[in-house]
DNA sequence: GATGAATGAGACTTCATTCAT
DNA sequence: TATGAATGAAGTCTCATTCAT
């Protein structure tokens, strides 16, 4: 490794003190594209979550990622494309977590319970992911809300199928399509509870999931009379 | 003897006229401050709802309102203050509508039903109000999300008290504080259902309210067994 | 005096609290033009002195004067014309004070002494006048600095003549034109000392005048050897 | 081995070129930061001197410098910060010139004489510097006048020490603090004489310095009797 | 590949000034 | 006469994006 010759960057600047911490970032380290893309996305999710889409500046994302702006444009395109990539990645991750938890072979209420629990666990551990997905994607209109709609569609399908299967043995079996609004309501209730949870910490993910499960499975009608739902 | 002000239902027509004859409108028609303020707020709500907070430009708001920018700043302050004023006005209106519908003398489930119905009716008729309140206020962070939080706090208090009263006669009476997460979940479910409704039109406000009522009052557990809730 | 009928101004505004102190200003009092003009000039001098020419707003001047903006424009013209009027009035006042103090019949050093003393007295009592004249007029370029130049011309003429007369009996009598640069230097020294005085209070006008008198009449050369000038 | 930077005397020619070929200048010539900063400061001083702080627009400064506005903001901050940077640079330069001329080993009157001469030489050659420092900084209030005050403080200290030393051998030795008002008066006299000089050209810097020297060293009292001060 | 340097475009905001009552 | 209401014009500042090294 040969020490690089003096480049123009070494010329001392009149305002040198503003560049004090530049040393901490290694210069010109060649990394494979996939690693770079993940660094960028990680930084972008954090910044978008903290600032919101518009206030977030490409400068801040570039500094947070430790990668120069031209690289970001080269790898992930414009700011809008970057934001879409963030939404997609986070949506996939959350869905994957829930799908994995729901499984395939349990009774419907058990599956729902596990899904809800994993949802609360995930959002607790990945605040930024959730903020980007829930708050930002919704507010920025097309084409971003379309990405969110796609996530909701998949989440609702998961739930609709699950609920429809639960009615299969009853005397009023229902189609997944009929369960859609209920699934939508459930998703919204979960989203709202996460927000409430953030402002009222001190509850476990299990506790949160239990509350929601009781509400949607037993209903207020049962709850007010003292009947509640318990995991087995 | 209070002269009745124009109610908010009048505003779309008022604005419609102002846009229609924009070409012929005299440059300087003197109107009292209160009228101008309402024109500005109406336009701002529409533009904020359609574009989002940051993409909305004061230029567009001023054109939509048919009022020059300096007047907007003179009457309602900065863009942020204008946005807050929008949020507050719409939150108050929605809460007022729900409070009026809930009444005071009915059984808890009847009150809840009427509240839900008025919620869906209101959001159907005032898309822009709802979009500003639900989507935009949430995403823009402080101080705007604080305004939304205040609205939620009031909505949740309304519901919490209602639900707590419903349990008064049971052998497990509950305090309003204990009902808070359920209220949060209900609010979120309602918000989410409105979004679903927008993308799946063709349902009445009554039908939407009924669905939500069945979910939260009966619960899936009852629903999957064919038991549902009906208004009397 | 009949209570005025309800005018449009009485219609309560949505933001009524911002107009709380409007009662304190009597409305529509007819005053002779000269009084109004003095009110305006007084306010303008204060505001220009405190803010500077450009940052001073016609709104603030109008509020300080208790007179509406259209009146100001009607009486004294544009902002620039108003500023010129301020400069002229204050310059005339200061010159008048000095001319009165100098008198006509005394010995040259006595005249100079009295002129200097009145200068320090005046600037001490009329800070705003001085600030407008000295600081603002100078910085705003033409046509305002021209007004200041006119004041300086007159002040320098007063001094030049005085100094020239003092040399009349010597063997090297001088013309007033030859004394101009000395007069300019004296004026500048006085202006600068006023600034120093403001930041170093605790001296009397007499003391300040004495210092300047000693400097310009005796010179450092005498001062450093212990010879100084005293009023008789 | 320090490569000599362009000295400030070079700047007028540098700027002259940049304005001359503005039409043909390539859009994006990469120059090191320090060069750009000097270009910006040079242009800013000229524009601030010609227009005054408020009337000067960042657009005009950017055009004069041949550099786009965002670069100005990136390198030197807001308009106010840019103005402060101008004041500081010019104040430092002027002080440096005077300090260099005064030297350390001469008799007090000789030192004063050389300092005054260099002051007039400098202000003659750098009109814009002087205008920014003297006229603009004073009028714009805090925080700008504070910068000027700092310059005055240093200039006065230089003079105070010099004068105090001159009295060391007399029977009434004085402290530098006692000489402050005299120093202030001297500075003001010099500033005012420069203004007079601008409107009455045709005198040499030596001649101007001699006039001031005679005034402050000999005093009118001596002058009117025909005694004057001469350099050796 | 990687980055400091550079900019066109557009946003918010304010102000001097005038109009209509 | 006197004033609240109204606006055209202009200024500061920021940002997404691209060049040239």
mmCIF file of N, CA, C and O in Angstrom, chain D residues 49-105:
data_model
loop_
_atom_site.group_PDB
_atom_site.id
_atom_site.type_symbol
_atom_site.label_atom_id
_atom_site.label_comp_id
_atom_site.label_asym_id
_atom_site.label_seq_id
_atom_site.Cartn_x
_atom_site.Cartn_y
_atom_site.Cartn_z
ATOM 1 N N UNK D 49 -19.689 48.339 -0.391
ATOM 2 C CA UNK D 49 -19.211 49.721 -0.337
ATOM 3 C C UNK D 49 -20.042 50.615 -1.247
ATOM 4 O O UNK D 49 -20.380 51.747 -0.890
ATOM 5 N N UNK D 50 -20.381 50.082 -2.419
ATOM 6 C CA UNK D 50 -21.091 50.925 -3.377
ATOM 7 C C UNK D 50 -22.558 51.105 -3.019
ATOM 8 O O UNK D 50 -23.122 52.188 -3.216
ATOM 9 N N UNK D 51 -23.187 50.033 -2.499
ATOM 10 C CA UNK D 51 -24.636 50.077 -2.301
ATOM 11 C C UNK D 51 -25.041 50.246 -0.854
ATOM 12 O O UNK D 51 -26.153 50.707 -0.586
ATOM 13 N N UNK D 52 -24.222 49.851 0.049
ATOM 14 C CA UNK D 52 -24.656 49.743 1.438
ATOM 15 C C UNK D 52 -25.126 48.333 1.721
ATOM 16 O O UNK D 52 -25.428 47.564 0.809
ATOM 17 N N UNK D 53 -25.218 48.022 2.990
ATOM 18 C CA UNK D 53 -25.504 46.632 3.345
ATOM 19 C C UNK D 53 -26.864 46.150 2.838
ATOM 20 O O UNK D 53 -26.953 45.143 2.146
ATOM 21 N N UNK D 54 -27.904 46.874 3.146
ATOM 22 C CA UNK D 54 -29.223 46.363 2.772
ATOM 23 C C UNK D 54 -29.489 46.423 1.284
ATOM 24 O O UNK D 54 -29.969 45.443 0.709
ATOM 25 N N UNK D 55 -29.227 47.532 0.638
ATOM 26 C CA UNK D 55 -29.481 47.564 -0.811
ATOM 27 C C UNK D 55 -28.627 46.571 -1.601
ATOM 28 O O UNK D 55 -29.013 46.170 -2.687
ATOM 29 N N UNK D 56 -27.491 46.215 -1.085
ATOM 30 C CA UNK D 56 -26.683 45.228 -1.802
ATOM 31 C C UNK D 56 -27.429 43.903 -1.843
ATOM 32 O O UNK D 56 -27.911 43.430 -0.821
ATOM 33 N N UNK D 57 -27.532 43.330 -2.996
ATOM 34 C CA UNK D 57 -28.225 42.049 -3.099
ATOM 35 C C UNK D 57 -27.216 40.939 -3.324
ATOM 36 O O UNK D 57 -26.178 41.113 -3.958
ATOM 37 N N UNK D 58 -27.547 39.789 -2.787
ATOM 38 C CA UNK D 58 -26.669 38.645 -2.983
ATOM 39 C C UNK D 58 -26.544 38.309 -4.460
ATOM 40 O O UNK D 58 -25.517 37.788 -4.901
ATOM 41 N N UNK D 59 -27.582 38.627 -5.202
ATOM 42 C CA UNK D 59 -27.504 38.420 -6.642
ATOM 43 C C UNK D 59 -26.380 39.259 -7.249
ATOM 44 O O UNK D 59 -25.588 38.768 -8.043
ATOM 45 N N UNK D 60 -26.340 40.519 -6.874
ATOM 46 C CA UNK D 60 -25.319 41.376 -7.460
ATOM 47 C C UNK D 60 -23.924 40.935 -7.016
ATOM 48 O O UNK D 60 -22.981 40.924 -7.815
ATOM 49 N N UNK D 61 -23.798 40.575 -5.765
ATOM 50 C CA UNK D 61 -22.492 40.104 -5.303
ATOM 51 C C UNK D 61 -22.080 38.868 -6.086
ATOM 52 O O UNK D 61 -20.930 38.730 -6.520
ATOM 53 N N UNK D 62 -23.034 37.973 -6.285
ATOM 54 C CA UNK D 62 -22.686 36.736 -6.990
ATOM 55 C C UNK D 62 -22.294 37.028 -8.436
ATOM 56 O O UNK D 62 -21.361 36.430 -8.969
ATOM 57 N N UNK D 63 -23.008 37.975 -9.059
ATOM 58 C CA UNK D 63 -22.636 38.315 -10.435
ATOM 59 C C UNK D 63 -21.269 38.991 -10.487
ATOM 60 O O UNK D 63 -20.453 38.700 -11.353
ATOM 61 N N UNK D 64 -21.048 39.898 -9.567
ATOM 62 C CA UNK D 64 -19.758 40.589 -9.546
ATOM 63 C C UNK D 64 -18.607 39.614 -9.325
ATOM 64 O O UNK D 64 -17.539 39.739 -9.924
ATOM 65 N N UNK D 65 -18.836 38.660 -8.479
ATOM 66 C CA UNK D 65 -17.777 37.690 -8.183
ATOM 67 C C UNK D 65 -17.635 36.658 -9.292
ATOM 68 O O UNK D 65 -16.629 35.948 -9.369
ATOM 69 N N UNK D 66 -18.652 36.557 -10.144
ATOM 70 C CA UNK D 66 -18.612 35.498 -11.149
ATOM 71 C C UNK D 66 -18.795 34.121 -10.543
ATOM 72 O O UNK D 66 -18.262 33.130 -11.040
ATOM 73 N N UNK D 67 -19.527 34.066 -9.465
ATOM 74 C CA UNK D 67 -19.721 32.806 -8.743
ATOM 75 C C UNK D 67 -21.192 32.705 -8.378
ATOM 76 O O UNK D 67 -21.816 33.702 -8.047
ATOM 77 N N UNK D 68 -21.733 31.518 -8.443
ATOM 78 C CA UNK D 68 -23.159 31.396 -8.180
ATOM 79 C C UNK D 68 -23.460 31.571 -6.698
ATOM 80 O O UNK D 68 -22.626 31.330 -5.830
ATOM 81 N N UNK D 69 -24.689 31.969 -6.417
ATOM 82 C CA UNK D 69 -25.078 32.229 -5.045
ATOM 83 C C UNK D 69 -24.861 31.041 -4.116
ATOM 84 O O UNK D 69 -24.346 31.221 -3.002
ATOM 85 N N UNK D 70 -25.256 29.866 -4.479
ATOM 86 C CA UNK D 70 -25.076 28.758 -3.530
ATOM 87 C C UNK D 70 -23.639 28.604 -3.052
ATOM 88 O O UNK D 70 -23.401 28.229 -1.912
ATOM 89 N N UNK D 71 -22.691 28.907 -3.898
ATOM 90 C CA UNK D 71 -21.293 28.827 -3.460
ATOM 91 C C UNK D 71 -21.014 29.854 -2.366
ATOM 92 O O UNK D 71 -20.280 29.585 -1.410
ATOM 93 N N UNK D 72 -21.577 31.024 -2.535
ATOM 94 C CA UNK D 72 -21.351 32.052 -1.517
ATOM 95 C C UNK D 72 -21.888 31.574 -0.177
ATOM 96 O O UNK D 72 -21.222 31.684 0.853
ATOM 97 N N UNK D 73 -23.084 31.024 -0.218
ATOM 98 C CA UNK D 73 -23.652 30.545 1.036
ATOM 99 C C UNK D 73 -22.851 29.378 1.590
ATOM 100 O O UNK D 73 -22.658 29.243 2.797
ATOM 101 N N UNK D 74 -22.369 28.530 0.713
ATOM 102 C CA UNK D 74 -21.603 27.377 1.191
ATOM 103 C C UNK D 74 -20.285 27.823 1.826
ATOM 104 O O UNK D 74 -19.857 27.272 2.838
ATOM 105 N N UNK D 75 -19.656 28.815 1.249
ATOM 106 C CA UNK D 75 -18.330 29.192 1.732
ATOM 107 C C UNK D 75 -18.369 30.203 2.865
ATOM 108 O O UNK D 75 -17.550 30.150 3.777
ATOM 109 N N UNK D 76 -19.256 31.147 2.785
ATOM 110 C CA UNK D 76 -19.180 32.249 3.742
ATOM 111 C C UNK D 76 -20.468 32.507 4.500
ATOM 112 O O UNK D 76 -20.585 33.491 5.217
ATOM 113 N N UNK D 77 -21.434 31.620 4.352
ATOM 114 C CA UNK D 77 -22.623 31.737 5.174
ATOM 115 C C UNK D 77 -23.596 32.798 4.707
ATOM 116 O O UNK D 77 -23.590 33.199 3.543
ATOM 117 N N UNK D 78 -24.407 33.252 5.606
ATOM 118 C CA UNK D 78 -25.485 34.165 5.282
ATOM 119 C C UNK D 78 -24.949 35.540 4.893
ATOM 120 O O UNK D 78 -23.760 35.823 5.001
ATOM 121 N N UNK D 79 -25.856 36.376 4.449
ATOM 122 C CA UNK D 79 -25.463 37.734 4.071
ATOM 123 C C UNK D 79 -24.803 38.439 5.250
ATOM 124 O O UNK D 79 -23.801 39.141 5.087
ATOM 125 N N UNK D 80 -25.362 38.251 6.424
ATOM 126 C CA UNK D 80 -24.774 38.903 7.595
ATOM 127 C C UNK D 80 -23.378 38.368 7.884
ATOM 128 O O UNK D 80 -22.450 39.126 8.197
ATOM 129 N N UNK D 81 -23.226 37.081 7.803
ATOM 130 C CA UNK D 81 -21.905 36.515 8.060
ATOM 131 C C UNK D 81 -20.900 36.979 7.011
ATOM 132 O O UNK D 81 -19.727 37.235 7.321
ATOM 133 N N UNK D 82 -21.376 37.086 5.784
ATOM 134 C CA UNK D 82 -20.501 37.579 4.730
ATOM 135 C C UNK D 82 -20.047 39.008 5.022
ATOM 136 O O UNK D 82 -18.863 39.355 4.868
ATOM 137 N N UNK D 83 -20.989 39.797 5.467
ATOM 138 C CA UNK D 83 -20.666 41.192 5.780
ATOM 139 C C UNK D 83 -19.645 41.264 6.912
ATOM 140 O O UNK D 83 -18.669 42.028 6.854
ATOM 141 N N UNK D 84 -19.871 40.456 7.932
ATOM 142 C CA UNK D 84 -18.914 40.437 9.040
ATOM 143 C C UNK D 84 -17.529 40.025 8.550
ATOM 144 O O UNK D 84 -16.511 40.617 8.942
ATOM 145 N N UNK D 85 -17.505 39.023 7.685
ATOM 146 C CA UNK D 85 -16.204 38.584 7.166
ATOM 147 C C UNK D 85 -15.505 39.719 6.422
ATOM 148 O O UNK D 85 -14.282 39.893 6.525
ATOM 149 N N UNK D 86 -16.293 40.486 5.671
ATOM 150 C CA UNK D 86 -15.712 41.636 4.973
ATOM 151 C C UNK D 86 -15.128 42.632 5.966
ATOM 152 O O UNK D 86 -13.990 43.100 5.814
ATOM 153 N N UNK D 87 -15.927 42.983 6.949
ATOM 154 C CA UNK D 87 -15.461 43.972 7.925
ATOM 155 C C UNK D 87 -14.165 43.497 8.575
ATOM 156 O O UNK D 87 -13.189 44.239 8.683
ATOM 157 N N UNK D 88 -14.184 42.236 8.993
ATOM 158 C CA UNK D 88 -12.993 41.728 9.692
ATOM 159 C C UNK D 88 -11.769 41.762 8.803
ATOM 160 O O UNK D 88 -10.694 42.180 9.211
ATOM 161 N N UNK D 89 -11.925 41.315 7.573
ATOM 162 C CA UNK D 89 -10.751 41.283 6.712
ATOM 163 C C UNK D 89 -10.201 42.679 6.480
ATOM 164 O O UNK D 89 -8.986 42.919 6.578
ATOM 165 N N UNK D 90 -11.087 43.605 6.199
ATOM 166 C CA UNK D 90 -10.605 44.953 5.906
ATOM 167 C C UNK D 90 -10.020 45.614 7.145
ATOM 168 O O UNK D 90 -9.016 46.334 7.068
ATOM 169 N N UNK D 91 -10.639 45.368 8.283
ATOM 170 C CA UNK D 91 -10.100 45.949 9.511
ATOM 171 C C UNK D 91 -8.699 45.405 9.786
ATOM 172 O O UNK D 91 -7.770 46.161 10.122
ATOM 173 N N UNK D 92 -8.548 44.104 9.615
ATOM 174 C CA UNK D 92 -7.228 43.520 9.854
ATOM 175 C C UNK D 92 -6.176 44.105 8.919
ATOM 176 O O UNK D 92 -5.056 44.429 9.326
ATOM 177 N N UNK D 93 -6.558 44.225 7.666
ATOM 178 C CA UNK D 93 -5.587 44.756 6.706
ATOM 179 C C UNK D 93 -5.139 46.161 7.051
ATOM 180 O O UNK D 93 -3.958 46.490 7.002
ATOM 181 N N UNK D 94 -6.116 46.998 7.364
ATOM 182 C CA UNK D 94 -5.782 48.381 7.663
ATOM 183 C C UNK D 94 -4.905 48.461 8.907
ATOM 184 O O UNK D 94 -3.874 49.158 8.933
ATOM 185 N N UNK D 95 -5.302 47.725 9.938
ATOM 186 C CA UNK D 95 -4.502 47.731 11.155
ATOM 187 C C UNK D 95 -3.082 47.249 10.886
ATOM 188 O O UNK D 95 -2.102 47.816 11.392
ATOM 189 N N UNK D 96 -2.984 46.217 10.090
ATOM 190 C CA UNK D 96 -1.666 45.673 9.792
ATOM 191 C C UNK D 96 -0.793 46.717 9.110
ATOM 192 O O UNK D 96 0.403 46.881 9.433
ATOM 193 N N UNK D 97 -1.434 47.412 8.158
ATOM 194 C CA UNK D 97 -0.671 48.442 7.444
ATOM 195 C C UNK D 97 -0.166 49.513 8.407
ATOM 196 O O UNK D 97 0.992 49.939 8.353
ATOM 197 N N UNK D 98 -1.039 49.929 9.305
ATOM 198 C CA UNK D 98 -0.633 50.996 10.232
ATOM 199 C C UNK D 98 0.428 50.483 11.207
ATOM 200 O O UNK D 98 1.442 51.144 11.457
ATOM 201 N N UNK D 99 0.199 49.308 11.754
ATOM 202 C CA UNK D 99 1.174 48.759 12.699
ATOM 203 C C UNK D 99 2.553 48.653 12.055
ATOM 204 O O UNK D 99 3.568 48.996 12.669
ATOM 205 N N UNK D 100 2.555 48.191 10.820
ATOM 206 C CA UNK D 100 3.835 48.061 10.140
ATOM 207 C C UNK D 100 4.521 49.402 9.967
ATOM 208 O O UNK D 100 5.749 49.519 10.100
ATOM 209 N N UNK D 101 3.739 50.424 9.691
ATOM 210 C CA UNK D 101 4.329 51.742 9.450
ATOM 211 C C UNK D 101 4.816 52.383 10.737
ATOM 212 O O UNK D 101 5.853 53.057 10.758
ATOM 213 N N UNK D 102 4.090 52.185 11.814
ATOM 214 C CA UNK D 102 4.447 52.820 13.075
ATOM 215 C C UNK D 102 5.803 52.338 13.576
ATOM 216 O O UNK D 102 6.618 53.128 14.073
ATOM 217 N N UNK D 103 6.027 51.070 13.434
ATOM 218 C CA UNK D 103 7.301 50.542 13.915
ATOM 219 C C UNK D 103 7.379 50.554 15.432
ATOM 220 O O UNK D 103 6.347 50.709 16.113
ATOM 221 N N UNK D 104 8.559 50.394 15.949
ATOM 222 C CA UNK D 104 8.649 50.284 17.408
ATOM 223 C C UNK D 104 9.737 51.155 18.033
ATOM 224 O O UNK D 104 9.767 51.322 19.241
ATOM 225 N N UNK D 105 10.617 51.653 17.209
ATOM 226 C CA UNK D 105 11.823 52.233 17.822
ATOM 227 C C UNK D 105 11.950 53.749 17.679
ATOM 228 O O UNK D 105 12.982 54.316 18.022
#
